[in-house]
mmCIF file of N, CA and C in Angstrom:
data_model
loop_
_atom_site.group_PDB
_atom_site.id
_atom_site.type_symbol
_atom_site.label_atom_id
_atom_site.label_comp_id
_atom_site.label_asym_id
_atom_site.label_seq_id
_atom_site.Cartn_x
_atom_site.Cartn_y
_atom_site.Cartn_z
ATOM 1 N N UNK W 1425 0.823 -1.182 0.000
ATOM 2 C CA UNK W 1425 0.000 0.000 0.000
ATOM 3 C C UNK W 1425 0.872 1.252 0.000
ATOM 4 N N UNK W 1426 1.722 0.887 0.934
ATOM 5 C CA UNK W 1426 2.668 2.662 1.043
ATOM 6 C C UNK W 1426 4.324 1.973 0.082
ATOM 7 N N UNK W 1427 4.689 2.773 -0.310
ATOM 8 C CA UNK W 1427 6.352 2.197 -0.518
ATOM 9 C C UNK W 1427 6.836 2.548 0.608
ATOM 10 N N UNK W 1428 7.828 1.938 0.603
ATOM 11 C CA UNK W 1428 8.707 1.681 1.645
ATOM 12 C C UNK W 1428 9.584 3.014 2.302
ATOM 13 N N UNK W 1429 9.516 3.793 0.988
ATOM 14 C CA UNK W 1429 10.373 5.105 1.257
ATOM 15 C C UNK W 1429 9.598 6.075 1.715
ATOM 16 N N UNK W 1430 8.469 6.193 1.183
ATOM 17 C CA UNK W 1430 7.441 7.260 1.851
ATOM 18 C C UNK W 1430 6.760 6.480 3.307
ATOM 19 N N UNK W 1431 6.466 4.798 3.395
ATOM 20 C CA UNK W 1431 6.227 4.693 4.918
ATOM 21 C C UNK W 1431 7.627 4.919 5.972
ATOM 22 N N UNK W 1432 8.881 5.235 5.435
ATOM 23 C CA UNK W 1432 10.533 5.671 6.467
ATOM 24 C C UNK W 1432 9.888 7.121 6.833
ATOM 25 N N UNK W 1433 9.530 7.908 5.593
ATOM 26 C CA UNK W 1433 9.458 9.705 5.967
ATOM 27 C C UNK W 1433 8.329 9.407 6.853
ATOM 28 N N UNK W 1434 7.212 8.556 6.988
ATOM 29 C CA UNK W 1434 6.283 8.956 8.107
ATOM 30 C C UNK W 1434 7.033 8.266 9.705
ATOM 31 N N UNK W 1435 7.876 7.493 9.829
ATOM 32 C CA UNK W 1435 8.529 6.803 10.615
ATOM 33 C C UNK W 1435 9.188 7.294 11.510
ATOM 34 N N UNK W 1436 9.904 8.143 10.621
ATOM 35 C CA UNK W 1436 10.970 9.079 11.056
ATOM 36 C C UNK W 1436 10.445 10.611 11.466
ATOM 37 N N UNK W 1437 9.290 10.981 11.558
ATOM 38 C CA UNK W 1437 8.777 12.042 11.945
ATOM 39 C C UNK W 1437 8.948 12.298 13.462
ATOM 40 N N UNK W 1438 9.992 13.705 13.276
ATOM 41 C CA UNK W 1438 10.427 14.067 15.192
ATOM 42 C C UNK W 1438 10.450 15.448 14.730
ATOM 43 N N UNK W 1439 9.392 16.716 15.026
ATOM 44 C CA UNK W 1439 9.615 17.435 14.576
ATOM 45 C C UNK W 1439 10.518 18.769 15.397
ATOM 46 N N UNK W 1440 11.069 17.982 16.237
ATOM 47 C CA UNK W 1440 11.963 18.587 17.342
ATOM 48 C C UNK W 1440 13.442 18.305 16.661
ATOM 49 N N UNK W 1441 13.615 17.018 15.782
ATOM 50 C CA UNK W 1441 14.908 16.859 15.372
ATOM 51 C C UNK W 1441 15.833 17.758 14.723
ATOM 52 N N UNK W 1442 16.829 17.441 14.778
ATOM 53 C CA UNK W 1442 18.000 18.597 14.027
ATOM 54 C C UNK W 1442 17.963 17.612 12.531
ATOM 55 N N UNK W 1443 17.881 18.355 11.835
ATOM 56 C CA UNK W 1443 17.825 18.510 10.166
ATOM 57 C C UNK W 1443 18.974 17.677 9.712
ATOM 58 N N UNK W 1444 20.213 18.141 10.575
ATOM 59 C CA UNK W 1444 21.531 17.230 9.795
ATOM 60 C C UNK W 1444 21.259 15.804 10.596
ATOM 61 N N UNK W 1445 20.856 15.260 11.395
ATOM 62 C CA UNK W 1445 20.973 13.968 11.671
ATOM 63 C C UNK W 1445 20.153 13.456 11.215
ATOM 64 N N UNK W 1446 21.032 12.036 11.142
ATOM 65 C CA UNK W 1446 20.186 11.125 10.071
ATOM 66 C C UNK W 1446 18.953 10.308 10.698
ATOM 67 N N UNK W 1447 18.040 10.256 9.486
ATOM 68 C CA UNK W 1447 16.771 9.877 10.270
ATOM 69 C C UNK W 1447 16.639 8.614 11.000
ATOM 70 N N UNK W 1448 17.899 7.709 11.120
ATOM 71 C CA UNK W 1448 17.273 6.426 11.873
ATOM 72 C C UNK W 1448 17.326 7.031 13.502
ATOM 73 N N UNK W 1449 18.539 7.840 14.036
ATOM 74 C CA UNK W 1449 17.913 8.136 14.855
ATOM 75 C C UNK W 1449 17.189 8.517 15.972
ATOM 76 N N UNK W 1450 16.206 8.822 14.852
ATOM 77 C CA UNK W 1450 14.720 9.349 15.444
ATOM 78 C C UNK W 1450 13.962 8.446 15.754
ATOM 79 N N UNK W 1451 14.115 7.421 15.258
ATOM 80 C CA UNK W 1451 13.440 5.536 15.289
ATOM 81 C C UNK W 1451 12.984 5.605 17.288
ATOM 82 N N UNK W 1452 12.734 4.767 17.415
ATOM 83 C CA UNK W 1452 12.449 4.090 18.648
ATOM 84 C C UNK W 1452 12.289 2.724 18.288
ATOM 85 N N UNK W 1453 12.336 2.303 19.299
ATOM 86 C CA UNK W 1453 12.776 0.518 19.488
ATOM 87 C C UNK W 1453 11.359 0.259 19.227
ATOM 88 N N UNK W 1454 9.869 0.751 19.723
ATOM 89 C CA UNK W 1454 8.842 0.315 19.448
ATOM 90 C C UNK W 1454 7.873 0.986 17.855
ATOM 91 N N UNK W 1455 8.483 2.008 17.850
ATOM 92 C CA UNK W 1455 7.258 2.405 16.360
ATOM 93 C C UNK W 1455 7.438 3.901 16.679
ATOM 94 N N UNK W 1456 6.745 5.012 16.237
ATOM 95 C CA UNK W 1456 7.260 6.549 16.294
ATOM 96 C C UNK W 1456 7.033 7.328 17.675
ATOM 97 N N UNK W 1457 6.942 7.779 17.673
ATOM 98 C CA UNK W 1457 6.703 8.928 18.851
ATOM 99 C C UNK W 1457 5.273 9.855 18.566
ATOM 100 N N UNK W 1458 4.246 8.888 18.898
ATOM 101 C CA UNK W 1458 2.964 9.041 18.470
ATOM 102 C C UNK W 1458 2.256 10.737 19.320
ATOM 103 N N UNK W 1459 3.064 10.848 20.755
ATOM 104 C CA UNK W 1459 2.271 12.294 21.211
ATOM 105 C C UNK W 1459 2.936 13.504 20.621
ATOM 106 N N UNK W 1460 3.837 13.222 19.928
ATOM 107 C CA UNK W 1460 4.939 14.317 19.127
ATOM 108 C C UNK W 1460 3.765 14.578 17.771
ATOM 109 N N UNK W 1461 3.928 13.888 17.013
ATOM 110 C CA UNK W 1461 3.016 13.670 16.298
ATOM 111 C C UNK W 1461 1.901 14.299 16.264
ATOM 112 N N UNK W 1462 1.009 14.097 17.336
ATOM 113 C CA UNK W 1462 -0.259 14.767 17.867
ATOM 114 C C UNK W 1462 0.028 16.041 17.930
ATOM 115 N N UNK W 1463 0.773 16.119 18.985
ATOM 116 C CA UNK W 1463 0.950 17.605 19.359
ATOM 117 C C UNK W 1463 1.256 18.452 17.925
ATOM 118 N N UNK W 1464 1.987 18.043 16.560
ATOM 119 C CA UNK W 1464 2.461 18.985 15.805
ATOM 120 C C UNK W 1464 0.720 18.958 14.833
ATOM 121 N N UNK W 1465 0.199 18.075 14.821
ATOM 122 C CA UNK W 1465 -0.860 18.285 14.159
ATOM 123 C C UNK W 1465 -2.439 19.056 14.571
ATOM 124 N N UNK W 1466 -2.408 18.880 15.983
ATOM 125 C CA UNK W 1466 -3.053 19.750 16.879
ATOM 126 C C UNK W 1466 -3.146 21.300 17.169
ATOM 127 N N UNK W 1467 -1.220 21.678 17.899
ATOM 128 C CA UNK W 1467 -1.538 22.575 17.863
ATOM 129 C C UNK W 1467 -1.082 23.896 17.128
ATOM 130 N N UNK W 1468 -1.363 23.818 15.689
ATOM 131 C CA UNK W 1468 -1.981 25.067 15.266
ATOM 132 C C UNK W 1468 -3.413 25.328 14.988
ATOM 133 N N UNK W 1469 -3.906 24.026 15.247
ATOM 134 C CA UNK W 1469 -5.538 24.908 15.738
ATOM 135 C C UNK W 1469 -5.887 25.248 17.319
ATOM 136 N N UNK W 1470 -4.494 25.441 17.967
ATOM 137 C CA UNK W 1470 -5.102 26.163 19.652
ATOM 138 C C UNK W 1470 -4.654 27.370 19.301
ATOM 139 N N UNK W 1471 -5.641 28.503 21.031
ATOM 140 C CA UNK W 1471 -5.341 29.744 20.673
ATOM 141 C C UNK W 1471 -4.584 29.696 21.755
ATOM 142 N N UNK W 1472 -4.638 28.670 22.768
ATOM 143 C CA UNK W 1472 -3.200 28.584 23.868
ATOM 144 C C UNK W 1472 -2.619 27.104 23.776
ATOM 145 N N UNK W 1473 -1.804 26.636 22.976
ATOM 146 C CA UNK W 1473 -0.587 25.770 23.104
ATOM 147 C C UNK W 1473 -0.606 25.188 23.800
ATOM 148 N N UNK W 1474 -0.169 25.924 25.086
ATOM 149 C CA UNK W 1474 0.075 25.528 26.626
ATOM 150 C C UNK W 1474 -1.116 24.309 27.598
ATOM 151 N N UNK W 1475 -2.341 24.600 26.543
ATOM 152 C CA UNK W 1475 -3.542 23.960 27.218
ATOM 153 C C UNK W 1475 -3.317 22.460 26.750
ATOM 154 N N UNK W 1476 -2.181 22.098 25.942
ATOM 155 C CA UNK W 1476 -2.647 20.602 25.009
ATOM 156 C C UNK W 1476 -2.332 19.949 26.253
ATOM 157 N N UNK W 1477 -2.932 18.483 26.363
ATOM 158 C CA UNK W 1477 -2.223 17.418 26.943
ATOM 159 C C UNK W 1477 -2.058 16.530 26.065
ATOM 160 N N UNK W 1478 -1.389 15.678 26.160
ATOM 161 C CA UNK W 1478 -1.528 14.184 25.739
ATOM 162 C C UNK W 1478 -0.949 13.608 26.397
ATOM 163 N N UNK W 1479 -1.682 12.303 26.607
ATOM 164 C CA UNK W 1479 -0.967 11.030 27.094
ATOM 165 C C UNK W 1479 -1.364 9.902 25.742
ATOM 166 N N UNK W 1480 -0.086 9.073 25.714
ATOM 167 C CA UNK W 1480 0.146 7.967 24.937
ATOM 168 C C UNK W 1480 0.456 6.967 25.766
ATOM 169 N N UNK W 1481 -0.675 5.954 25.473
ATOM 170 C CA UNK W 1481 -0.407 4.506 25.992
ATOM 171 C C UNK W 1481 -0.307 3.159 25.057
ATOM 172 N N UNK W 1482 0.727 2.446 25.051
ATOM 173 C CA UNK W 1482 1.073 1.542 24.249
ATOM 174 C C UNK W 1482 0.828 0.219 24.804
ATOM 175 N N UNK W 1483 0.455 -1.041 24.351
ATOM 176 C CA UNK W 1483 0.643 -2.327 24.282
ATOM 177 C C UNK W 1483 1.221 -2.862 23.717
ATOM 178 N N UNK W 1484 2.395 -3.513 23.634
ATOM 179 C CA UNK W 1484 3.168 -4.050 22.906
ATOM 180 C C UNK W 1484 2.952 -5.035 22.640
ATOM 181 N N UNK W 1485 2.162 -6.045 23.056
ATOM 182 C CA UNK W 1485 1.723 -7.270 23.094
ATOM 183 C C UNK W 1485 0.555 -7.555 22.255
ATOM 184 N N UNK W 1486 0.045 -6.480 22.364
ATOM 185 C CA UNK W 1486 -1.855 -6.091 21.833
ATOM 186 C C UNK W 1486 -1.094 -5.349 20.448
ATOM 187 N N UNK W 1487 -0.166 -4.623 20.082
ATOM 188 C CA UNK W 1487 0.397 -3.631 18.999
ATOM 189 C C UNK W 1487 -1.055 -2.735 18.887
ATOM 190 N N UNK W 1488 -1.116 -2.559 20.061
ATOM 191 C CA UNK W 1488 -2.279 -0.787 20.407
ATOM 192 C C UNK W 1488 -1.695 -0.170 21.090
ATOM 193 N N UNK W 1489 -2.261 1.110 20.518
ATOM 194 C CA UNK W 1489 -1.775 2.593 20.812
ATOM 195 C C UNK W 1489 -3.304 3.203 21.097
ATOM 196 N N UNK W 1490 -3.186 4.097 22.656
ATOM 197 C CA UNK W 1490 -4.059 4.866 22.713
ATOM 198 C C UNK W 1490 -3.952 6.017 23.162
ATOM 199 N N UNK W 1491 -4.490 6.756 22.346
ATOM 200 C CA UNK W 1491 -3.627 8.504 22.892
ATOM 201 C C UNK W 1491 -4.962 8.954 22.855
ATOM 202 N N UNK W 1492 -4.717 10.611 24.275
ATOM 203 C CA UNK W 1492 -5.504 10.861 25.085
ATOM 204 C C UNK W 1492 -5.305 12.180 24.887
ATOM 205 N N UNK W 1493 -6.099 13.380 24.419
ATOM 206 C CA UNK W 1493 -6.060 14.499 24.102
ATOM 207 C C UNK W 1493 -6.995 15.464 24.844
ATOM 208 N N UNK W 1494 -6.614 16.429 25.750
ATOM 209 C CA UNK W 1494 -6.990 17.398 26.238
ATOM 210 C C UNK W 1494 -6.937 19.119 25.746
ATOM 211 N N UNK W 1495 -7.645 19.616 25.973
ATOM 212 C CA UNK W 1495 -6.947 21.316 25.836
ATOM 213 C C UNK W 1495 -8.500 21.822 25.704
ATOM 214 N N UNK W 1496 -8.362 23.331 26.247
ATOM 215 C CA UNK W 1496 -8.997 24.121 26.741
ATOM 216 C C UNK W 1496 -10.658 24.067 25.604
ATOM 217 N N UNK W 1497 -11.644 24.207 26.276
ATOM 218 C CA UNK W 1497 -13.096 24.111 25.918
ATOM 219 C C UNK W 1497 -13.327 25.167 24.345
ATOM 220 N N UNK W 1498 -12.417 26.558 24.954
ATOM 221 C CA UNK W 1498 -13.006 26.984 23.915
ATOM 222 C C UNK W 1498 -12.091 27.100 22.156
ATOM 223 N N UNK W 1499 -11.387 26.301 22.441
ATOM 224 C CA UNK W 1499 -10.167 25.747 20.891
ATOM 225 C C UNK W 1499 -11.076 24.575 20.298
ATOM 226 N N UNK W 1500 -12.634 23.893 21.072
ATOM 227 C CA UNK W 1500 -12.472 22.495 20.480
ATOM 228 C C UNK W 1500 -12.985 22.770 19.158
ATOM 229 N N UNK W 1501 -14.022 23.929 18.697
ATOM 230 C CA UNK W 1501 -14.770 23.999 17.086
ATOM 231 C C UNK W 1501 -13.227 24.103 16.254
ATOM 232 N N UNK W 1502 -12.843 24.882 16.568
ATOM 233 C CA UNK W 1502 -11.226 24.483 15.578
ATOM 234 C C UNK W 1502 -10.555 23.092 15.953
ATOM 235 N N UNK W 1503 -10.319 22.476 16.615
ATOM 236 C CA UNK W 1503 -10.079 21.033 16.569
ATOM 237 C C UNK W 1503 -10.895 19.910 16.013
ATOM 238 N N UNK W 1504 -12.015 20.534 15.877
ATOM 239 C CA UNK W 1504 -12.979 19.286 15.569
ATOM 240 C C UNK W 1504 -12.991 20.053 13.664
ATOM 241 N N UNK W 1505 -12.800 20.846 13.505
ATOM 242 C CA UNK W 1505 -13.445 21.557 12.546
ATOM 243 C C UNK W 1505 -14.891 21.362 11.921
ATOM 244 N N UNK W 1506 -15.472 22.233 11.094
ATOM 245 C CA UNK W 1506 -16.580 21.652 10.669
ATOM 246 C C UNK W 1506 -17.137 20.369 10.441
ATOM 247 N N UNK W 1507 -17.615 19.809 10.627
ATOM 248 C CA UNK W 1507 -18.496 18.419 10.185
ATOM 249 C C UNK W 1507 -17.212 17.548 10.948
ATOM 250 N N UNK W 1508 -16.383 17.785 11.629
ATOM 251 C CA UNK W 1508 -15.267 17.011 11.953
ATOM 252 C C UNK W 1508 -14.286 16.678 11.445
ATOM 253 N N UNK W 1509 -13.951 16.985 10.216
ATOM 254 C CA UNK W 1509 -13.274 17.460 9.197
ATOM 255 C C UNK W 1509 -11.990 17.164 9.840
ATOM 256 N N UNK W 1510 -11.531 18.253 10.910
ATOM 257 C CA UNK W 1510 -10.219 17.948 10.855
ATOM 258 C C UNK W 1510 -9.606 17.153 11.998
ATOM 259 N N UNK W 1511 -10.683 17.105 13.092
ATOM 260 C CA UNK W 1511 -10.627 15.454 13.840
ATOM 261 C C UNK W 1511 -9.892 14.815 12.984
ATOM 262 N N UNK W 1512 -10.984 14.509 12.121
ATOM 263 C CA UNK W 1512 -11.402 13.123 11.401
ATOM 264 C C UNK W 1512 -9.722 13.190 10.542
ATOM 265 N N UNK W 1513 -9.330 14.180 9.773
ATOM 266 C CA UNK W 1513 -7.655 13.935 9.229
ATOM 267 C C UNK W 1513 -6.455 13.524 10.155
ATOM 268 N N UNK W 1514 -6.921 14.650 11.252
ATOM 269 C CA UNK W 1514 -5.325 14.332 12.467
ATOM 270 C C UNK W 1514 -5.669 12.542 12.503
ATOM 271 N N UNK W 1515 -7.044 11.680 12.852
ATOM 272 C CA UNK W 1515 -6.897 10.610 13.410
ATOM 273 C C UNK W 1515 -6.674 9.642 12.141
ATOM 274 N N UNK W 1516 -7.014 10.282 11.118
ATOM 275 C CA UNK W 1516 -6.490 9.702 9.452
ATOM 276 C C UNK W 1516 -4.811 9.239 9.252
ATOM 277 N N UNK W 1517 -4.005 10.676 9.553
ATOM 278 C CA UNK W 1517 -2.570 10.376 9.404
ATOM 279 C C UNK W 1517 -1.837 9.698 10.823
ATOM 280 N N UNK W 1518 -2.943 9.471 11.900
ATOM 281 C CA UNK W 1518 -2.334 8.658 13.019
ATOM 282 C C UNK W 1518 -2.427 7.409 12.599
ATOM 283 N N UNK W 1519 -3.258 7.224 11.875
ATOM 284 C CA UNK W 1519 -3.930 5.464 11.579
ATOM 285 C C UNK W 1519 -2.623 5.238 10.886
ATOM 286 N N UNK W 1520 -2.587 6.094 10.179
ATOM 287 C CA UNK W 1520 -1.405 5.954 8.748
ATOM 288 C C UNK W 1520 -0.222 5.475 9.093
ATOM 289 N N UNK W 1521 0.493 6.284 10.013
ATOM 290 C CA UNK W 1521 1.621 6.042 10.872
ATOM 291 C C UNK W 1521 1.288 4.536 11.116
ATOM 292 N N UNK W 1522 0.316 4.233 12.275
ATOM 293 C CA UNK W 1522 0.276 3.026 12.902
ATOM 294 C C UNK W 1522 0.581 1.866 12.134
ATOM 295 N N UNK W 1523 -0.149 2.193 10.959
ATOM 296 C CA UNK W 1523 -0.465 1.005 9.632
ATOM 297 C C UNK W 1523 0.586 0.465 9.365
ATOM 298 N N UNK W 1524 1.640 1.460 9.355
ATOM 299 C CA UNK W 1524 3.388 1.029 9.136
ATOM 300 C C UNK W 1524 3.993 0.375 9.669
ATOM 301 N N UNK W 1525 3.682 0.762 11.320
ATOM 302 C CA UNK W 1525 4.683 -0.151 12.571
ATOM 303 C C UNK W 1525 3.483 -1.270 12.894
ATOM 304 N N UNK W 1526 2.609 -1.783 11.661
ATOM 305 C CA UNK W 1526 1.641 -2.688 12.411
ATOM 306 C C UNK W 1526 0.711 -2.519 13.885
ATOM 307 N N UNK W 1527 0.912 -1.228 14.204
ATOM 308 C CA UNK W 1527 0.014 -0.857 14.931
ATOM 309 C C UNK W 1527 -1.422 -0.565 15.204
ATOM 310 N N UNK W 1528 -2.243 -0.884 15.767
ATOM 311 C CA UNK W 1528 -3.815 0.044 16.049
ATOM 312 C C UNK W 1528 -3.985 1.326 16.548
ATOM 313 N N UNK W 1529 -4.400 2.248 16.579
ATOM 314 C CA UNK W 1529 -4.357 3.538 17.217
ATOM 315 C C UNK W 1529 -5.892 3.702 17.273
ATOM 316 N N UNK W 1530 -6.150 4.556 18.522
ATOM 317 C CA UNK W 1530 -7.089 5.064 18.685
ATOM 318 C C UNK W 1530 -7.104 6.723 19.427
ATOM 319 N N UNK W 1531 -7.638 7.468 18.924
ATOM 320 C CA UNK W 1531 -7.542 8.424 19.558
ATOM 321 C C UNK W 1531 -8.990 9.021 20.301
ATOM 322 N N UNK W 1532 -8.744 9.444 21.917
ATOM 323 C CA UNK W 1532 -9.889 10.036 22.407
ATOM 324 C C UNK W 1532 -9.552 11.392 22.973
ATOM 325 N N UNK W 1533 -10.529 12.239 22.807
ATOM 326 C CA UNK W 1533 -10.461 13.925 22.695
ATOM 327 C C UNK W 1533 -11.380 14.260 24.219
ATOM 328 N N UNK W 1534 -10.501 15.053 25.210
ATOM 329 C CA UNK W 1534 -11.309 15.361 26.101
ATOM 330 C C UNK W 1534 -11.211 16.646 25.866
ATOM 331 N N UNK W 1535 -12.456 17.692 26.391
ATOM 332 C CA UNK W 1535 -12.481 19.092 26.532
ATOM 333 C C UNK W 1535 -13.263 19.466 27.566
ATOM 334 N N UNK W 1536 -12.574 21.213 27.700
ATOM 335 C CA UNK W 1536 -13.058 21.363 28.694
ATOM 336 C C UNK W 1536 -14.303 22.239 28.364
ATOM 337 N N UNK W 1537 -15.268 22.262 29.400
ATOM 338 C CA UNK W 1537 -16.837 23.007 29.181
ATOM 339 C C UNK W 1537 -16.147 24.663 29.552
ATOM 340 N N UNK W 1538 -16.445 25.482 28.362
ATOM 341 C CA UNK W 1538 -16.142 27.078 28.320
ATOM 342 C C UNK W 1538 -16.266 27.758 29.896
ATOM 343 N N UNK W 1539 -17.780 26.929 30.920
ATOM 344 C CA UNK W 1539 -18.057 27.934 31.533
ATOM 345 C C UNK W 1539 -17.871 27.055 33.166
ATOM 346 N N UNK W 1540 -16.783 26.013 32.877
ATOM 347 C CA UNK W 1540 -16.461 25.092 33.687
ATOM 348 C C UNK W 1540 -15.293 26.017 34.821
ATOM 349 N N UNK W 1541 -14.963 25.772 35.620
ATOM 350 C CA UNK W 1541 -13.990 26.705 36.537
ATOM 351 C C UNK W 1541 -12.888 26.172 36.512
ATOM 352 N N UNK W 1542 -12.348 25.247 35.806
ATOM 353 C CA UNK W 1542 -10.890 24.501 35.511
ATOM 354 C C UNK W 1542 -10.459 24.126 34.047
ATOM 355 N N UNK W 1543 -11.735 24.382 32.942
ATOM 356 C CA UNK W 1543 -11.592 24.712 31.976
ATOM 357 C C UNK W 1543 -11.190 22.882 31.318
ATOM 358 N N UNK W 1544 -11.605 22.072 32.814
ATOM 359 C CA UNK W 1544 -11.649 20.608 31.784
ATOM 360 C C UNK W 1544 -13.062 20.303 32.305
ATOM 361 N N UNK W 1545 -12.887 18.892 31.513
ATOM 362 C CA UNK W 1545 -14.327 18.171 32.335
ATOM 363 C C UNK W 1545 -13.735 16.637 31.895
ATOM 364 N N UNK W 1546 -14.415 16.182 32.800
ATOM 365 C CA UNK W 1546 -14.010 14.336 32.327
ATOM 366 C C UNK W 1546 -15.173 14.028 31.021
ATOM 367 N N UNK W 1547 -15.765 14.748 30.862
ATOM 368 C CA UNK W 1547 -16.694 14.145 29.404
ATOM 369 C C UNK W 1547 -15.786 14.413 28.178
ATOM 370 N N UNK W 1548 -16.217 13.248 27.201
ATOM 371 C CA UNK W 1548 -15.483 13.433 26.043
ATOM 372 C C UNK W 1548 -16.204 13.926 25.054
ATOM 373 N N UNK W 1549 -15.041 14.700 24.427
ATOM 374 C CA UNK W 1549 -15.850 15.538 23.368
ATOM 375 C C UNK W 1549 -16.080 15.144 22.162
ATOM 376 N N UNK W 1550 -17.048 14.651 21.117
ATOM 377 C CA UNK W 1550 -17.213 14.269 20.152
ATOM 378 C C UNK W 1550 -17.770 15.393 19.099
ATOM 379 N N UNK W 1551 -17.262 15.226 18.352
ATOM 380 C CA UNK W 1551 -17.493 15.959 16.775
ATOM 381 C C UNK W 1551 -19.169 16.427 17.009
ATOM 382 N N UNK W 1552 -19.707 17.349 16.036
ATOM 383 C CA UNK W 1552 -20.697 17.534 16.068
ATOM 384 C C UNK W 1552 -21.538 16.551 15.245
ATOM 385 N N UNK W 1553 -22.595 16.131 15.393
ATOM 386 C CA UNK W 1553 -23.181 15.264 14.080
ATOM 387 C C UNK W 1553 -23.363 16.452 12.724
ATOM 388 N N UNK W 1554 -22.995 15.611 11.313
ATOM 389 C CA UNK W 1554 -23.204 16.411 10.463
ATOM 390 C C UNK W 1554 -24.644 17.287 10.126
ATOM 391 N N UNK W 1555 -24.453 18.230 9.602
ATOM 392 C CA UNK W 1555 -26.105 18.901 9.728
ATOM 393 C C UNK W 1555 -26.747 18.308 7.863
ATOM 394 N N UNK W 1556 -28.283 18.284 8.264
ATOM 395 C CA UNK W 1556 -28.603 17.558 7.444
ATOM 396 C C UNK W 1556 -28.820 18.540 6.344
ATOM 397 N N UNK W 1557 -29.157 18.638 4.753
ATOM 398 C CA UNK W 1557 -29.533 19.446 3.961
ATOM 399 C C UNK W 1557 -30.706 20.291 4.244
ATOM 400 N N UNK W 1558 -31.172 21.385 4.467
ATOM 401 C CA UNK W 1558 -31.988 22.151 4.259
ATOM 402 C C UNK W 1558 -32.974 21.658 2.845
ATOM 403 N N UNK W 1559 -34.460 21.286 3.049
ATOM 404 C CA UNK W 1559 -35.099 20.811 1.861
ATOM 405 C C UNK W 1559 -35.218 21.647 1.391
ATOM 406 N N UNK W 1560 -35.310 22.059 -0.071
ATOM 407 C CA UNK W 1560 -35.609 23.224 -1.028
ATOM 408 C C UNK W 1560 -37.105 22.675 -1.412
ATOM 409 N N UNK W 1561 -37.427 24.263 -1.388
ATOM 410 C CA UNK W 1561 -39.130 23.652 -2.269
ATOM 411 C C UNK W 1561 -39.748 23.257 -2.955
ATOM 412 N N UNK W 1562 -40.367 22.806 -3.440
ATOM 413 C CA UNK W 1562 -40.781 22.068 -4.509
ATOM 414 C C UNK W 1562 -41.539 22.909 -5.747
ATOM 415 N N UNK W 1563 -41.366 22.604 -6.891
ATOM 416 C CA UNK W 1563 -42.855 23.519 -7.549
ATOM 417 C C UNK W 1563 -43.530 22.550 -7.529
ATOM 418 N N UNK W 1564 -44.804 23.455 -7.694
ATOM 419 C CA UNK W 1564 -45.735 22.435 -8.117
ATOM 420 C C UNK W 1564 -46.540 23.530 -9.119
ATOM 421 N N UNK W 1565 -47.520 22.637 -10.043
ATOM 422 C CA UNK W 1565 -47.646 22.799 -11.256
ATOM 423 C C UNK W 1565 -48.093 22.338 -12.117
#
């Protein structure tokens, strides 16, 4: 499905690395550095950075990955983007990654409620459901 050379460039993704060293490495003994990852695809849709969390949990045994995403209530319509849009890509190019090192990934999104006093909540936040077409009228005639 992927060649081999374009599944190394997703492999090798550390976007903290220095440019002249060579990409092995950036490797890890188990598969990439999946909250690095997150974090570079995340946050340029926050308006504070500082709010992301993630935690990454691995099974090595199971070859699952589950990463755990937090940050402030009122960044989530830009994280989720319209119709979920861009959820739905960040957890697209995580799958992608995984697909390579034979991994599963799952990703779950917590946020916090705008008018909450700690600015989290333990509920998870899910995409909006898509909105349905507006019916246009009919002639009749």
């Amino acid at each position: 499905m992927f060649s081999s050379r374009f599944a190394l460039k997703i492999a090798v993704f550390d976007p903290t690395a220095d440019p002249s060293t060579p990409p092995t490495a950036t490797l890890g003994s188990t598969g990439p550095d999946y909250a690095a990852l997150v974090r570079f695809l995340v946050e340029p849709f926050l308006e504070s950075p500082g709010s992301l969390k993630v935690d990454c949990e691995s099974s090595p045994s199971r070859a699952r990955v589950l990463i755990r995403l937090a940050f402030e209530g009122e960044d989530k319509g830009r994280v989720f983007g319209r119709g979920g849009r861009n959820i739905q890509a960040i957890r697209t190019v995580l799958q992608a990654v995984a697909q390579v090192f034979g991994h599963s990934v799952h990703l779950d999104v917590f946020g916090g409620q705008p008018g909450s006093s700690d600015g989290h909540s333990d509920e998870r936040s899910h995409p909006p459901p898509p909105r349905s077409q507006p019916r246009r009228p009919t002639r009749s005639g």
